[in-house]
Amino acid sequence: MATSVLSAVTYAQQLAQTDANGISSVLGLALYNDALQTMTRDLVNRGIDAAQTQEAYRDIGTDDPNTYLWPSDMFMLKTIEVDFTGKGGDNYIQASPMDVANIQGRSFSWIRENQPTNAPLFDNRGDSFELLPRNQTGAVIANGIRIIYFLTPTEATNVEQAINYPQTLDYRTLSCLMASLYYDTQEEFDAAGKMESRYQERMNKIINILAPSSQQPISPTPLGLTGWNY
């Protein structure tokens, strides 16, 4: 059976030593969504892909400047890959971010026209980005841009909704942060700090589980069968 948001609300009530009079379903839902956003952001900041990643594609147009909107459900960018050949597969090349305020010895217009297609760049414009170089083939390149990004977490609209992965690994982590947020509203800042610390402790344990292993692969070693006399 799926764990619902109500479970997180109930445990937050217990941590805060209150009940529905203190943390009601309405307040509990608001605290849950606040904690959900924070927990997702913390996972992303630590490079944990379990925060949910997604792919989106854009056709490379012929406009100048060559700008594109980010996906509407993007929480944070992971990477952009570009294929100027239109063949797909392993022809995608990772694009590097650039800072227009830190161009050395060249104008931005020059880069638009002359940046090598095997070393593409992109300039983040907030709600959009510009791809460099611009497409000079005169034809649209279908699915030439692949955007890999972290998904914006879907906020709950009622306490009966199921909690999604990776929060299901330990929904009580959310409850600790919810209790901290509740204590803040009551101006009980010492208690809020203690709940925040409990949240961080649980988060570190979750991250230790989800983080990629840093161990190197074990190399096979041949058996040494010399030195024995039969």
PDB file of C-alpha atoms in Angstrom:
ATOM      1  CA  MET A   1       0.000   0.000   0.000  1.00  0.00           C
ATOM      2  CA  ALA A   2       1.333   3.431  -0.956  1.00  0.00           C
ATOM      3  CA  THR A   3       2.341   5.820   1.799  1.00  0.00           C
ATOM      4  CA  SER A   4       0.174   8.950   1.732  1.00  0.00           C
ATOM      5  CA  VAL A   5       0.943  12.550   2.571  1.00  0.00           C
ATOM      6  CA  LEU A   6      -1.248  12.070   5.636  1.00  0.00           C
ATOM      7  CA  SER A   7       1.420   9.763   7.097  1.00  0.00           C
ATOM      8  CA  ALA A   8       3.984  12.564   6.867  1.00  0.00           C
ATOM      9  CA  VAL A   9       1.522  15.024   8.391  1.00  0.00           C
ATOM     10  CA  THR A  10       0.688  12.664  11.266  1.00  0.00           C
ATOM     11  CA  TYR A  11       4.337  12.068  12.123  1.00  0.00           C
ATOM     12  CA  ALA A  12       5.016  15.811  11.943  1.00  0.00           C
ATOM     13  CA  GLN A  13       2.230  16.308  14.478  1.00  0.00           C
ATOM     14  CA  GLN A  14       3.873  13.781  16.779  1.00  0.00           C
ATOM     15  CA  LEU A  15       7.278  15.428  16.456  1.00  0.00           C
ATOM     16  CA  ALA A  16       5.798  18.848  17.169  1.00  0.00           C
ATOM     17  CA  GLN A  17       3.785  17.435  20.093  1.00  0.00           C
ATOM     18  CA  THR A  18       0.532  18.679  18.668  1.00  0.00           C
ATOM     19  CA  ASP A  19      -2.522  17.382  16.832  1.00  0.00           C
ATOM     20  CA  ALA A  20      -4.912  18.503  14.107  1.00  0.00           C
ATOM     21  CA  ASN A  21      -5.605  21.654  16.126  1.00  0.00           C
ATOM     22  CA  GLY A  22      -1.962  22.639  15.662  1.00  0.00           C
ATOM     23  CA  ILE A  23      -1.126  21.075  12.305  1.00  0.00           C
ATOM     24  CA  SER A  24      -4.389  20.689  10.433  1.00  0.00           C
ATOM     25  CA  SER A  25      -4.740  18.948   7.095  1.00  0.00           C
ATOM     26  CA  VAL A  26      -4.659  22.323   5.336  1.00  0.00           C
ATOM     27  CA  LEU A  27      -1.540  23.528   7.155  1.00  0.00           C
ATOM     28  CA  GLY A  28      -0.005  20.071   6.965  1.00  0.00           C
ATOM     29  CA  LEU A  29      -0.416  20.044   3.192  1.00  0.00           C
ATOM     30  CA  ALA A  30       1.267  23.441   2.900  1.00  0.00           C
ATOM     31  CA  LEU A  31       4.136  22.319   5.146  1.00  0.00           C
ATOM     32  CA  TYR A  32       4.504  19.107   3.161  1.00  0.00           C
ATOM     33  CA  ASN A  33       4.785  20.909  -0.183  1.00  0.00           C
ATOM     34  CA  ASP A  34       7.290  23.357   1.270  1.00  0.00           C
ATOM     35  CA  ALA A  35       9.381  20.486   2.658  1.00  0.00           C
ATOM     36  CA  LEU A  36       9.079  18.582  -0.636  1.00  0.00           C
ATOM     37  CA  GLN A  37      10.571  21.479  -2.595  1.00  0.00           C
ATOM     38  CA  THR A  38      13.421  21.853  -0.088  1.00  0.00           C
ATOM     39  CA  MET A  39      14.225  18.133   0.013  1.00  0.00           C
ATOM     40  CA  THR A  40      14.253  17.929  -3.798  1.00  0.00           C
ATOM     41  CA  ARG A  41      16.524  20.974  -4.010  1.00  0.00           C
ATOM     42  CA  ASP A  42      18.890  19.450  -1.448  1.00  0.00           C
ATOM     43  CA  LEU A  43      19.075  16.206  -3.429  1.00  0.00           C
ATOM     44  CA  VAL A  44      19.762  18.088  -6.674  1.00  0.00           C
ATOM     45  CA  ASN A  45      22.440  20.236  -5.030  1.00  0.00           C
ATOM     46  CA  ARG A  46      24.188  17.047  -3.937  1.00  0.00           C
ATOM     47  CA  GLY A  47      24.039  15.646  -7.477  1.00  0.00           C
ATOM     48  CA  ILE A  48      21.581  12.854  -6.682  1.00  0.00           C
ATOM     49  CA  ASP A  49      19.805  11.693  -9.847  1.00  0.00           C
ATOM     50  CA  ALA A  50      17.111  10.039  -7.733  1.00  0.00           C
ATOM     51  CA  ALA A  51      15.637  13.524  -7.562  1.00  0.00           C
ATOM     52  CA  GLN A  52      14.047  12.447 -10.904  1.00  0.00           C
ATOM     53  CA  THR A  53      15.532  13.328 -14.282  1.00  0.00           C
ATOM     54  CA  GLN A  54      13.809  13.766 -17.638  1.00  0.00           C
ATOM     55  CA  GLU A  55      14.762  14.284 -21.296  1.00  0.00           C
ATOM     56  CA  ALA A  56      13.279  16.789 -23.719  1.00  0.00           C
ATOM     57  CA  TYR A  57      14.131  17.521 -27.348  1.00  0.00           C
ATOM     58  CA  ARG A  58      14.138  20.672 -29.445  1.00  0.00           C
ATOM     59  CA  ASP A  59      14.498  21.085 -33.213  1.00  0.00           C
ATOM     60  CA  ILE A  60      17.464  23.255 -34.148  1.00  0.00           C
ATOM     61  CA  GLY A  61      15.907  26.141 -36.040  1.00  0.00           C
ATOM     62  CA  THR A  62      17.441  28.701 -38.364  1.00  0.00           C
ATOM     63  CA  ASP A  63      16.533  31.840 -36.405  1.00  0.00           C
ATOM     64  CA  ASP A  64      19.164  34.375 -35.449  1.00  0.00           C
ATOM     65  CA  PRO A  65      19.589  34.544 -32.507  1.00  0.00           C
ATOM     66  CA  ASN A  66      19.031  30.813 -32.028  1.00  0.00           C
ATOM     67  CA  THR A  67      17.041  30.753 -28.758  1.00  0.00           C
ATOM     68  CA  TYR A  68      14.848  28.094 -27.150  1.00  0.00           C
ATOM     69  CA  LEU A  69      12.598  27.860 -24.106  1.00  0.00           C
ATOM     70  CA  TRP A  70      13.478  25.556 -21.259  1.00  0.00           C
ATOM     71  CA  PRO A  71      10.997  22.711 -20.532  1.00  0.00           C
ATOM     72  CA  SER A  72       8.100  24.011 -18.442  1.00  0.00           C
ATOM     73  CA  ASP A  73       8.585  21.251 -15.841  1.00  0.00           C
ATOM     74  CA  MET A  74      12.340  21.790 -15.431  1.00  0.00           C
ATOM     75  CA  PHE A  75      13.559  22.227 -11.857  1.00  0.00           C
ATOM     76  CA  MET A  76      17.255  22.448 -12.718  1.00  0.00           C
ATOM     77  CA  LEU A  77      19.379  21.720 -15.780  1.00  0.00           C
ATOM     78  CA  LYS A  78      21.629  18.667 -15.782  1.00  0.00           C
ATOM     79  CA  THR A  79      23.142  18.929 -19.263  1.00  0.00           C
ATOM     80  CA  ILE A  80      22.482  19.838 -22.910  1.00  0.00           C
ATOM     81  CA  GLU A  81      23.574  17.726 -25.875  1.00  0.00           C
ATOM     82  CA  VAL A  82      23.560  18.905 -29.497  1.00  0.00           C
ATOM     83  CA  ASP A  83      23.556  17.006 -32.800  1.00  0.00           C
ATOM     84  CA  PHE A  84      24.203  19.225 -35.816  1.00  0.00           C
ATOM     85  CA  THR A  85      24.299  16.203 -38.140  1.00  0.00           C
ATOM     86  CA  GLY A  86      20.634  15.276 -37.682  1.00  0.00           C
ATOM     87  CA  LYS A  87      21.580  11.588 -37.419  1.00  0.00           C
ATOM     88  CA  GLY A  88      21.022  11.178 -33.679  1.00  0.00           C
ATOM     89  CA  GLY A  89      22.569   8.390 -31.625  1.00  0.00           C
ATOM     90  CA  ASP A  90      26.179   8.943 -30.691  1.00  0.00           C
ATOM     91  CA  ASN A  91      26.325  12.132 -32.777  1.00  0.00           C
ATOM     92  CA  TYR A  92      25.068  14.124 -29.789  1.00  0.00           C
ATOM     93  CA  ILE A  93      27.823  16.254 -28.271  1.00  0.00           C
ATOM     94  CA  GLN A  94      27.621  17.815 -24.819  1.00  0.00           C
ATOM     95  CA  ALA A  95      27.319  21.604 -24.964  1.00  0.00           C
ATOM     96  CA  SER A  96      29.247  23.785 -22.528  1.00  0.00           C
ATOM     97  CA  PRO A  97      27.785  26.792 -20.725  1.00  0.00           C
ATOM     98  CA  MET A  98      29.245  30.178 -21.538  1.00  0.00           C
ATOM     99  CA  ASP A  99      29.208  33.585 -19.876  1.00  0.00           C
ATOM    100  CA  VAL A 100      28.721  36.438 -22.345  1.00  0.00           C
ATOM    101  CA  ALA A 101      30.390  38.780 -19.852  1.00  0.00           C
ATOM    102  CA  ASN A 102      33.591  36.742 -19.958  1.00  0.00           C
ATOM    103  CA  ILE A 103      34.417  36.454 -23.666  1.00  0.00           C
ATOM    104  CA  GLN A 104      38.136  36.691 -24.294  1.00  0.00           C
ATOM    105  CA  GLY A 105      39.218  38.461 -27.467  1.00  0.00           C
ATOM    106  CA  ARG A 106      36.083  37.727 -29.519  1.00  0.00           C
ATOM    107  CA  SER A 107      32.690  39.335 -29.885  1.00  0.00           C
ATOM    108  CA  PHE A 108      29.504  37.456 -29.149  1.00  0.00           C
ATOM    109  CA  SER A 109      28.467  37.937 -32.788  1.00  0.00           C
ATOM    110  CA  TRP A 110      31.663  36.249 -33.947  1.00  0.00           C
ATOM    111  CA  ILE A 111      30.998  33.243 -31.696  1.00  0.00           C
ATOM    112  CA  ARG A 112      27.453  32.959 -33.051  1.00  0.00           C
ATOM    113  CA  GLU A 113      28.841  32.500 -36.540  1.00  0.00           C
ATOM    114  CA  ASN A 114      32.146  30.724 -35.957  1.00  0.00           C
ATOM    115  CA  GLN A 115      31.921  28.504 -32.878  1.00  0.00           C
ATOM    116  CA  PRO A 116      32.796  24.953 -34.062  1.00  0.00           C
ATOM    117  CA  THR A 117      29.800  22.615 -34.254  1.00  0.00           C
ATOM    118  CA  ASN A 118      31.848  19.913 -32.545  1.00  0.00           C
ATOM    119  CA  ALA A 119      32.233  22.170 -29.486  1.00  0.00           C
ATOM    120  CA  PRO A 120      28.775  23.751 -29.036  1.00  0.00           C
ATOM    121  CA  LEU A 121      28.016  26.325 -26.376  1.00  0.00           C
ATOM    122  CA  PHE A 122      24.835  27.619 -24.754  1.00  0.00           C
ATOM    123  CA  ASP A 123      24.042  30.888 -23.022  1.00  0.00           C
ATOM    124  CA  ASN A 124      21.437  30.698 -20.242  1.00  0.00           C
ATOM    125  CA  ARG A 125      18.891  33.529 -20.566  1.00  0.00           C
ATOM    126  CA  GLY A 126      16.735  32.660 -17.547  1.00  0.00           C
ATOM    127  CA  ASP A 127      13.585  31.169 -19.076  1.00  0.00           C
ATOM    128  CA  SER A 128      15.397  30.352 -22.331  1.00  0.00           C
ATOM    129  CA  PHE A 129      18.838  29.677 -23.761  1.00  0.00           C
ATOM    130  CA  GLU A 130      20.751  30.488 -26.931  1.00  0.00           C
ATOM    131  CA  LEU A 131      22.613  27.770 -28.827  1.00  0.00           C
ATOM    132  CA  LEU A 132      26.004  28.580 -30.330  1.00  0.00           C
ATOM    133  CA  PRO A 133      26.871  28.418 -33.159  1.00  0.00           C
ATOM    134  CA  ARG A 134      23.623  29.186 -34.914  1.00  0.00           C
ATOM    135  CA  ASN A 135      22.331  26.718 -37.476  1.00  0.00           C
ATOM    136  CA  GLN A 136      23.693  27.809 -40.862  1.00  0.00           C
ATOM    137  CA  THR A 137      22.497  24.813 -42.885  1.00  0.00           C
ATOM    138  CA  GLY A 138      19.340  26.614 -43.981  1.00  0.00           C
ATOM    139  CA  ALA A 139      17.197  23.689 -42.788  1.00  0.00           C
ATOM    140  CA  VAL A 140      15.664  22.714 -39.471  1.00  0.00           C
ATOM    141  CA  ILE A 141      17.496  19.846 -37.732  1.00  0.00           C
ATOM    142  CA  ALA A 142      14.865  17.645 -36.087  1.00  0.00           C
ATOM    143  CA  ASN A 143      15.514  16.771 -32.432  1.00  0.00           C
ATOM    144  CA  GLY A 144      18.947  18.335 -32.668  1.00  0.00           C
ATOM    145  CA  ILE A 145      18.930  19.462 -29.039  1.00  0.00           C
ATOM    146  CA  ARG A 146      18.583  17.051 -26.131  1.00  0.00           C
ATOM    147  CA  ILE A 147      17.963  18.621 -22.717  1.00  0.00           C
ATOM    148  CA  ILE A 148      18.479  16.417 -19.660  1.00  0.00           C
ATOM    149  CA  TYR A 149      17.097  18.005 -16.529  1.00  0.00           C
ATOM    150  CA  PHE A 150      15.766  17.514 -13.033  1.00  0.00           C
ATOM    151  CA  LEU A 151      11.972  17.483 -12.837  1.00  0.00           C
ATOM    152  CA  THR A 152      10.058  19.984 -10.751  1.00  0.00           C
ATOM    153  CA  PRO A 153       8.476  17.977  -7.912  1.00  0.00           C
ATOM    154  CA  THR A 154       4.703  17.607  -8.212  1.00  0.00           C
ATOM    155  CA  GLU A 155       3.085  19.192  -5.183  1.00  0.00           C
ATOM    156  CA  ALA A 156       0.272  17.367  -3.444  1.00  0.00           C
ATOM    157  CA  THR A 157      -3.261  18.764  -3.606  1.00  0.00           C
ATOM    158  CA  ASN A 158      -4.696  16.647  -0.770  1.00  0.00           C
ATOM    159  CA  VAL A 159      -3.334  14.565   2.084  1.00  0.00           C
ATOM    160  CA  GLU A 160      -4.642  11.324   0.593  1.00  0.00           C
ATOM    161  CA  GLN A 161      -2.173  11.504  -2.313  1.00  0.00           C
ATOM    162  CA  ALA A 162       0.691   9.034  -2.403  1.00  0.00           C
ATOM    163  CA  ILE A 163       4.209  10.201  -1.630  1.00  0.00           C
ATOM    164  CA  ASN A 164       6.521   9.719  -4.598  1.00  0.00           C
ATOM    165  CA  TYR A 165      10.042   8.331  -4.861  1.00  0.00           C
ATOM    166  CA  PRO A 166      12.621   9.158  -3.544  1.00  0.00           C
ATOM    167  CA  GLN A 167      10.753  10.664  -0.583  1.00  0.00           C
ATOM    168  CA  THR A 168       9.222   7.220  -0.016  1.00  0.00           C
ATOM    169  CA  LEU A 169      12.660   6.001   1.076  1.00  0.00           C
ATOM    170  CA  ASP A 170      11.989   7.783   4.370  1.00  0.00           C
ATOM    171  CA  TYR A 171       8.948  10.047   4.466  1.00  0.00           C
ATOM    172  CA  ARG A 172       9.776  10.881   8.090  1.00  0.00           C
ATOM    173  CA  THR A 173      12.627  13.005   6.754  1.00  0.00           C
ATOM    174  CA  LEU A 174       9.958  15.296   5.326  1.00  0.00           C
ATOM    175  CA  SER A 175       8.108  15.184   8.652  1.00  0.00           C
ATOM    176  CA  CYS A 176      11.190  16.459  10.505  1.00  0.00           C
ATOM    177  CA  LEU A 177      11.388  19.467   8.202  1.00  0.00           C
ATOM    178  CA  MET A 178       7.628  19.992   8.426  1.00  0.00           C
ATOM    179  CA  ALA A 179       7.895  20.052  12.228  1.00  0.00           C
ATOM    180  CA  SER A 180      10.746  22.551  11.964  1.00  0.00           C
ATOM    181  CA  LEU A 181       8.656  24.800   9.722  1.00  0.00           C
ATOM    182  CA  TYR A 182       5.736  24.524  12.131  1.00  0.00           C
ATOM    183  CA  TYR A 183       7.909  25.494  15.114  1.00  0.00           C
ATOM    184  CA  ASP A 184       9.080  28.520  13.107  1.00  0.00           C
ATOM    185  CA  THR A 185       5.474  29.682  12.764  1.00  0.00           C
ATOM    186  CA  GLN A 186       5.144  29.404  16.543  1.00  0.00           C
ATOM    187  CA  GLU A 187       8.418  31.320  17.042  1.00  0.00           C
ATOM    188  CA  GLU A 188       9.878  28.338  18.905  1.00  0.00           C
ATOM    189  CA  PHE A 189      13.217  28.687  17.183  1.00  0.00           C
ATOM    190  CA  ASP A 190      15.260  26.334  19.391  1.00  0.00           C
ATOM    191  CA  ALA A 191      12.834  23.501  18.700  1.00  0.00           C
ATOM    192  CA  ALA A 192      12.807  24.437  15.022  1.00  0.00           C
ATOM    193  CA  GLY A 193      16.603  24.184  14.943  1.00  0.00           C
ATOM    194  CA  LYS A 194      16.533  20.740  16.542  1.00  0.00           C
ATOM    195  CA  MET A 195      14.037  19.465  13.982  1.00  0.00           C
ATOM    196  CA  GLU A 196      16.121  20.991  11.190  1.00  0.00           C
ATOM    197  CA  SER A 197      19.153  19.080  12.517  1.00  0.00           C
ATOM    198  CA  ARG A 198      17.173  15.839  12.549  1.00  0.00           C
ATOM    199  CA  TYR A 199      16.139  16.520   8.966  1.00  0.00           C
ATOM    200  CA  GLN A 200      19.771  17.046   7.926  1.00  0.00           C
ATOM    201  CA  GLU A 201      20.873  13.841   9.686  1.00  0.00           C
ATOM    202  CA  ARG A 202      18.250  11.798   7.865  1.00  0.00           C
ATOM    203  CA  MET A 203      19.053  13.508   4.553  1.00  0.00           C
ATOM    204  CA  ASN A 204      22.726  12.610   4.877  1.00  0.00           C
ATOM    205  CA  LYS A 205      21.812   8.956   5.380  1.00  0.00           C
ATOM    206  CA  ILE A 206      19.526   8.988   2.337  1.00  0.00           C
ATOM    207  CA  ILE A 207      22.250  10.648   0.235  1.00  0.00           C
ATOM    208  CA  ASN A 208      24.759   8.004   1.353  1.00  0.00           C
ATOM    209  CA  ILE A 209      22.404   5.367  -0.039  1.00  0.00           C
ATOM    210  CA  LEU A 210      21.600   7.153  -3.297  1.00  0.00           C
ATOM    211  CA  ALA A 211      24.976   8.699  -4.135  1.00  0.00           C
ATOM    212  CA  PRO A 212      27.068   6.940  -6.808  1.00  0.00           C
ATOM    213  CA  SER A 213      29.745   4.726  -5.323  1.00  0.00           C
ATOM    214  CA  SER A 214      33.214   6.243  -5.275  1.00  0.00           C
ATOM    215  CA  GLN A 215      34.938   2.865  -5.216  1.00  0.00           C
ATOM    216  CA  GLN A 216      36.997   1.867  -8.235  1.00  0.00           C
ATOM    217  CA  PRO A 217      36.145  -1.371 -10.025  1.00  0.00           C
ATOM    218  CA  ILE A 218      38.094  -4.347  -8.754  1.00  0.00           C
ATOM    219  CA  SER A 219      40.670  -5.544 -11.286  1.00  0.00           C
ATOM    220  CA  PRO A 220      41.019  -9.316 -11.650  1.00  0.00           C
ATOM    221  CA  THR A 221      44.384 -10.676 -10.518  1.00  0.00           C
ATOM    222  CA  PRO A 222      45.686 -13.937 -11.959  1.00  0.00           C
ATOM    223  CA  LEU A 223      46.415 -16.720  -9.502  1.00  0.00           C
ATOM    224  CA  GLY A 224      50.068 -17.385  -8.790  1.00  0.00           C
ATOM    225  CA  LEU A 225      50.642 -21.126  -9.092  1.00  0.00           C
ATOM    226  CA  THR A 226      54.435 -21.174  -8.936  1.00  0.00           C
ATOM    227  CA  GLY A 227      56.606 -22.221  -6.029  1.00  0.00           C
ATOM    228  CA  TRP A 228      54.976 -25.555  -5.245  1.00  0.00           C
ATOM    229  CA  ASN A 229      56.753 -28.838  -5.571  1.00  0.00           C
ATOM    230  CA  TYR A 230      54.693 -31.950  -6.160  1.00  0.00           C
TER     231      TYR A 230
END
